[in-house]
């Protein structure tokens, strides 16, 4: 569905869900103006939800989920315009982007190439990636589970490829990453509660008391059964904890 305001003008919804096809829920203001939603679904196709404000203007949303594509939700005021190629090539070349919402990716090249070259970004939300190239190249060839209320400043999270590296670049990304990594796991409610409480201590201690940071990360690992450590992949919570401890 493309709804309410529908497609409107210029090259709006250009190459929509090309090759692999399929579109779902571009709504509210819909596609609107110049090159709006350019290369939308990419070669692999599928787009689900670009919402209320929709894609709007200029070269907005650039390559969205180019080549092997797939986007799941860009929301709120949507991709907008007036800055340099907003979200240009977001998800390009085999990428995947889960959601971009709540007035995120604001500023020239703020999310350019995020999730490109085989990478994936779970979600960008709550006013994240604000500033020139703030999240340019994030998860380029890796994976970031979530960017929530962080990456505020010029190039602050640029080229951070994994969960641990984005928290290293901006510790305020930690709570969102931890929440995403613990979501849909088989851990008990008590384990998740204790681990989350331990990370709150970690977050409060970053930049001030590395001993408390190390203690909190180790306690999380104990609660989640991470020790002795076994490498099961970059976006596993235990891998994340071990990587942060190695970076201290």
Tab-separated table of C-alpha atoms in Angstrom:
chain	number	residue	atom	x	y	z
A	1	UNK	CA	0.000	0.000	0.000
A	2	UNK	CA	0.995	3.640	-0.664
A	3	UNK	CA	-1.632	5.731	1.075
A	4	UNK	CA	-3.296	9.106	1.810
A	5	UNK	CA	-0.989	11.707	0.152
A	6	UNK	CA	0.167	9.022	-2.294
A	7	UNK	CA	2.986	9.608	-4.801
A	8	UNK	CA	2.612	13.332	-5.632
A	9	UNK	CA	5.525	14.643	-7.870
A	10	UNK	CA	9.003	14.596	-9.491
A	11	UNK	CA	10.521	11.103	-9.577
A	12	UNK	CA	8.562	10.177	-6.525
A	13	UNK	CA	8.853	6.545	-5.415
A	14	UNK	CA	11.441	6.113	-8.170
A	15	UNK	CA	12.275	2.443	-8.813
A	16	UNK	CA	10.085	1.635	-5.822
A	17	UNK	CA	10.623	-2.067	-4.994
A	18	UNK	CA	12.684	-2.948	-8.058
A	19	UNK	CA	13.789	-6.400	-9.201
A	20	UNK	CA	12.756	-8.525	-6.167
A	21	UNK	CA	9.735	-6.258	-5.768
A	22	UNK	CA	7.112	-5.910	-2.968
A	23	UNK	CA	6.169	-2.758	-1.036
A	24	UNK	CA	4.240	-2.440	2.171
A	25	UNK	CA	2.891	0.639	3.980
A	26	UNK	CA	4.292	3.935	2.679
A	27	UNK	CA	1.663	6.100	4.283
A	28	UNK	CA	0.678	9.587	5.577
A	29	UNK	CA	2.357	12.152	3.308
A	30	UNK	CA	3.525	9.332	0.999
A	31	UNK	CA	6.392	9.716	-1.469
A	32	UNK	CA	6.060	13.450	-2.334
A	33	UNK	CA	9.007	15.161	-4.224
A	34	UNK	CA	12.284	15.117	-6.195
A	35	UNK	CA	13.914	11.654	-6.375
A	36	UNK	CA	11.875	10.844	-3.304
A	37	UNK	CA	12.552	7.324	-2.044
A	38	UNK	CA	15.078	6.856	-4.850
A	39	UNK	CA	16.084	3.201	-5.397
A	40	UNK	CA	13.667	2.312	-2.656
A	41	UNK	CA	13.624	-1.499	-2.326
A	42	UNK	CA	16.872	-2.004	-4.216
A	43	UNK	CA	17.636	-4.998	-6.391
A	44	UNK	CA	16.539	-7.546	-3.787
A	45	UNK	CA	13.443	-5.490	-3.055
A	46	UNK	CA	10.845	-5.408	-0.243
A	47	UNK	CA	10.083	-2.288	1.793
A	48	UNK	CA	7.799	-2.338	4.757
A	49	UNK	CA	6.590	0.936	6.135
A	50	UNK	CA	8.014	4.421	5.553
A	51	UNK	CA	5.404	6.289	7.526
A	52	UNK	CA	3.504	9.488	8.304
A	53	UNK	CA	5.711	12.273	6.831
A	54	UNK	CA	6.890	9.677	4.274
A	55	UNK	CA	9.874	10.275	1.985
A	56	UNK	CA	9.306	13.991	1.198
A	57	UNK	CA	11.999	15.708	-1.013
A	58	UNK	CA	15.453	16.326	-2.558
A	59	UNK	CA	17.416	13.094	-3.022
A	60	UNK	CA	15.778	11.756	0.095
A	61	UNK	CA	16.494	8.216	1.235
A	62	UNK	CA	19.116	7.801	-1.511
A	63	UNK	CA	19.744	4.101	-2.127
A	64	UNK	CA	17.556	3.063	0.830
A	65	UNK	CA	18.093	-0.745	0.968
A	66	UNK	CA	20.019	-1.054	-2.260
A	67	UNK	CA	21.135	-4.177	-4.062
A	68	UNK	CA	19.997	-7.026	-1.808
A	69	UNK	CA	17.715	-4.558	-0.014
A	70	UNK	CA	14.856	-4.737	2.506
A	71	UNK	CA	13.811	-1.915	4.855
A	72	UNK	CA	11.557	-2.381	7.809
A	73	UNK	CA	10.129	0.934	8.952
A	74	UNK	CA	11.424	4.516	8.587
A	75	UNK	CA	8.922	6.473	10.650
A	76	UNK	CA	7.810	9.786	12.205
A	77	UNK	CA	8.700	12.624	9.845
A	78	UNK	CA	10.405	10.039	7.600
A	79	UNK	CA	13.424	10.748	5.404
A	80	UNK	CA	12.626	14.464	4.833
A	81	UNK	CA	15.169	16.527	2.739
A	82	UNK	CA	17.124	19.807	2.459
A	83	UNK	CA	20.361	18.255	3.685
A	84	UNK	CA	22.963	16.398	1.640
A	85	UNK	CA	21.387	13.296	0.111
A	86	UNK	CA	19.491	12.334	3.261
A	87	UNK	CA	20.152	8.695	4.195
A	88	UNK	CA	22.126	8.339	0.945
A	89	UNK	CA	22.721	4.644	0.155
A	90	UNK	CA	21.357	3.583	3.531
A	91	UNK	CA	21.473	-0.213	3.458
A	92	UNK	CA	23.357	-0.282	0.158
A	93	UNK	CA	25.085	-3.302	-1.429
A	94	UNK	CA	23.525	-6.215	0.412
A	95	UNK	CA	22.402	-4.204	3.443
A	96	UNK	CA	19.400	-4.364	5.746
A	97	UNK	CA	18.012	-1.591	7.975
A	98	UNK	CA	15.404	-2.450	10.597
A	99	UNK	CA	13.927	0.972	11.397
A	100	UNK	CA	14.817	4.659	11.354
A	101	UNK	CA	12.364	6.689	13.445
A	102	UNK	CA	11.716	9.448	15.996
A	103	UNK	CA	13.538	12.251	14.155
A	104	UNK	CA	16.814	10.389	13.656
A	105	UNK	CA	19.469	10.709	10.922
A	106	UNK	CA	19.414	14.513	10.864
A	107	UNK	CA	22.371	16.368	9.365
A	108	UNK	CA	24.426	16.236	6.136
A	109	UNK	CA	25.414	12.614	5.421
A	110	UNK	CA	24.178	11.680	8.925
A	111	UNK	CA	23.359	8.059	8.035
A	112	UNK	CA	25.059	7.820	4.673
A	113	UNK	CA	26.020	4.220	3.858
A	114	UNK	CA	24.741	2.883	7.202
A	115	UNK	CA	24.265	-0.858	6.830
A	116	UNK	CA	26.126	-0.928	3.504
A	117	UNK	CA	28.461	-3.576	2.071
A	118	UNK	CA	26.745	-6.533	3.679
A	119	UNK	CA	26.088	-4.922	7.064
A	120	UNK	CA	22.839	-4.600	8.999
A	121	UNK	CA	21.371	-2.088	11.451
A	122	UNK	CA	18.528	-3.259	13.664
A	123	UNK	CA	17.030	0.173	14.353
A	124	UNK	CA	17.939	3.861	14.603
A	125	UNK	CA	15.515	5.676	16.916
A	126	UNK	CA	14.804	8.295	19.591
A	127	UNK	CA	16.699	11.200	18.001
A	128	UNK	CA	19.889	9.312	17.129
A	129	UNK	CA	22.594	10.017	14.533
A	130	UNK	CA	22.344	13.796	14.802
A	131	UNK	CA	25.147	15.737	13.161
A	132	UNK	CA	27.377	15.798	10.092
A	133	UNK	CA	28.257	12.187	9.190
A	134	UNK	CA	27.245	11.137	12.720
A	135	UNK	CA	26.488	7.548	11.658
A	136	UNK	CA	28.114	7.552	8.234
A	137	UNK	CA	29.169	3.972	7.428
A	138	UNK	CA	27.796	2.442	10.645
A	139	UNK	CA	27.690	-1.390	10.367
A	140	UNK	CA	29.296	-1.084	6.954
A	141	UNK	CA	30.421	-4.705	6.836
A	142	UNK	CA	29.263	-5.804	10.283
A	143	UNK	CA	26.151	-5.494	12.411
A	144	UNK	CA	24.732	-3.060	14.970
A	145	UNK	CA	21.675	-4.239	16.892
A	146	UNK	CA	20.261	-0.806	17.763
A	147	UNK	CA	21.158	2.893	17.897
A	148	UNK	CA	18.877	4.470	20.512
A	149	UNK	CA	19.158	8.068	21.757
A	150	UNK	CA	22.872	8.351	20.984
A	151	UNK	CA	25.460	9.296	18.344
A	152	UNK	CA	24.941	13.030	18.790
A	153	UNK	CA	27.786	14.946	17.181
A	154	UNK	CA	29.926	15.240	14.083
A	155	UNK	CA	31.304	11.830	12.975
A	156	UNK	CA	30.860	10.484	16.524
A	157	UNK	CA	29.773	6.968	15.492
A	158	UNK	CA	31.214	7.012	11.999
A	159	UNK	CA	32.274	3.579	10.682
A	160	UNK	CA	31.466	1.767	13.946
A	161	UNK	CA	30.869	-1.751	12.621
A	162	UNK	CA	29.691	-3.753	15.638
A	163	UNK	CA	27.755	-3.326	18.892
A	164	UNK	CA	30.930	-3.099	20.957
A	165	UNK	CA	32.557	-0.559	18.639
A	166	UNK	CA	29.554	1.786	18.618
A	167	UNK	CA	29.442	1.699	22.445
A	168	UNK	CA	33.195	2.334	22.501
A	169	UNK	CA	32.640	5.389	20.265
A	170	UNK	CA	29.607	6.579	22.258
A	171	UNK	CA	28.904	4.849	25.611
A	172	UNK	CA	25.382	6.302	25.645
A	173	UNK	CA	24.541	3.750	22.910
A	174	UNK	CA	25.029	0.943	25.450
A	175	UNK	CA	21.537	0.685	26.992
A	176	UNK	CA	19.866	0.445	23.564
A	177	UNK	CA	22.316	-2.215	22.375
A	178	UNK	CA	21.920	-4.277	25.563
A	179	UNK	CA	18.123	-4.087	25.354
A	180	UNK	CA	18.179	-5.199	21.707
A	181	UNK	CA	20.602	-8.065	22.386
A	182	UNK	CA	18.520	-9.351	25.301
A	183	UNK	CA	15.260	-9.089	23.358
A	184	UNK	CA	13.871	-12.392	22.074
A	185	UNK	CA	16.501	-14.456	23.912
A	186	UNK	CA	15.925	-17.561	26.007
A	187	UNK	CA	17.178	-15.916	29.200
A	188	UNK	CA	14.791	-15.906	32.155
A	189	UNK	CA	13.120	-12.682	33.313
A	190	UNK	CA	15.335	-12.715	36.404
A	191	UNK	CA	18.516	-13.058	34.338
A	192	UNK	CA	17.460	-10.172	32.091
A	193	UNK	CA	16.529	-8.050	35.118
A	194	UNK	CA	19.854	-8.657	36.904
A	195	UNK	CA	21.893	-8.197	33.746
A	196	UNK	CA	20.098	-4.939	32.900
A	197	UNK	CA	20.664	-3.632	36.446
A	198	UNK	CA	24.358	-4.501	36.178
A	199	UNK	CA	24.606	-2.599	32.891
A	200	UNK	CA	23.015	0.464	34.484
A	201	UNK	CA	26.042	0.556	36.801
A	202	UNK	CA	28.330	0.163	33.795
A	203	UNK	CA	26.643	3.032	31.955
A	204	UNK	CA	26.893	5.314	34.993
A	205	UNK	CA	30.618	4.529	35.428
A	206	UNK	CA	31.908	4.986	31.857
A	207	UNK	CA	34.533	7.709	31.700
A	208	UNK	CA	34.777	7.900	35.486
A	209	UNK	CA	35.543	4.532	37.077
A	210	UNK	CA	36.858	1.739	34.833
A	211	UNK	CA	37.022	-0.673	37.784
A	212	UNK	CA	33.253	-0.357	38.217
A	213	UNK	CA	32.766	-0.751	34.454
A	214	UNK	CA	34.790	-3.977	34.455
A	215	UNK	CA	32.993	-5.252	37.560
A	216	UNK	CA	29.564	-4.535	36.021
A	217	UNK	CA	30.423	-6.196	32.700
A	218	UNK	CA	31.796	-9.259	34.503
A	219	UNK	CA	28.669	-9.440	36.691
A	220	UNK	CA	26.467	-9.305	33.588
A	221	UNK	CA	28.475	-12.164	32.115
A	222	UNK	CA	28.040	-14.221	35.266
A	223	UNK	CA	24.270	-13.611	35.321
A	224	UNK	CA	23.977	-14.626	31.659
A	225	UNK	CA	26.288	-17.645	31.858
A	226	UNK	CA	28.885	-16.113	29.525
A	227	UNK	CA	31.947	-17.373	31.368
A	228	UNK	CA	33.961	-19.297	30.343
A	229	UNK	CA	33.537	-17.416	27.074
A	230	UNK	CA	32.688	-19.186	23.816
A	231	UNK	CA	32.675	-17.170	20.590
A	232	UNK	CA	29.242	-17.615	18.979
A	233	UNK	CA	29.179	-14.487	16.794
A	234	UNK	CA	29.526	-10.710	16.866
A	235	UNK	CA	25.956	-9.898	17.875
A	236	UNK	CA	25.744	-12.362	20.735
A	237	UNK	CA	25.458	-10.651	24.166
A	238	UNK	CA	28.459	-12.597	25.524
A	239	UNK	CA	30.627	-11.565	22.559
A	240	UNK	CA	29.546	-7.967	23.171
A	241	UNK	CA	30.561	-8.124	26.859
A	242	UNK	CA	33.912	-9.744	26.119
A	243	UNK	CA	34.650	-7.170	23.399
A	244	UNK	CA	33.876	-4.272	25.763
A	245	UNK	CA	36.108	-5.772	28.446
A	246	UNK	CA	38.938	-6.160	25.937
A	247	UNK	CA	38.553	-2.491	24.971
A	248	UNK	CA	38.943	-1.201	28.540
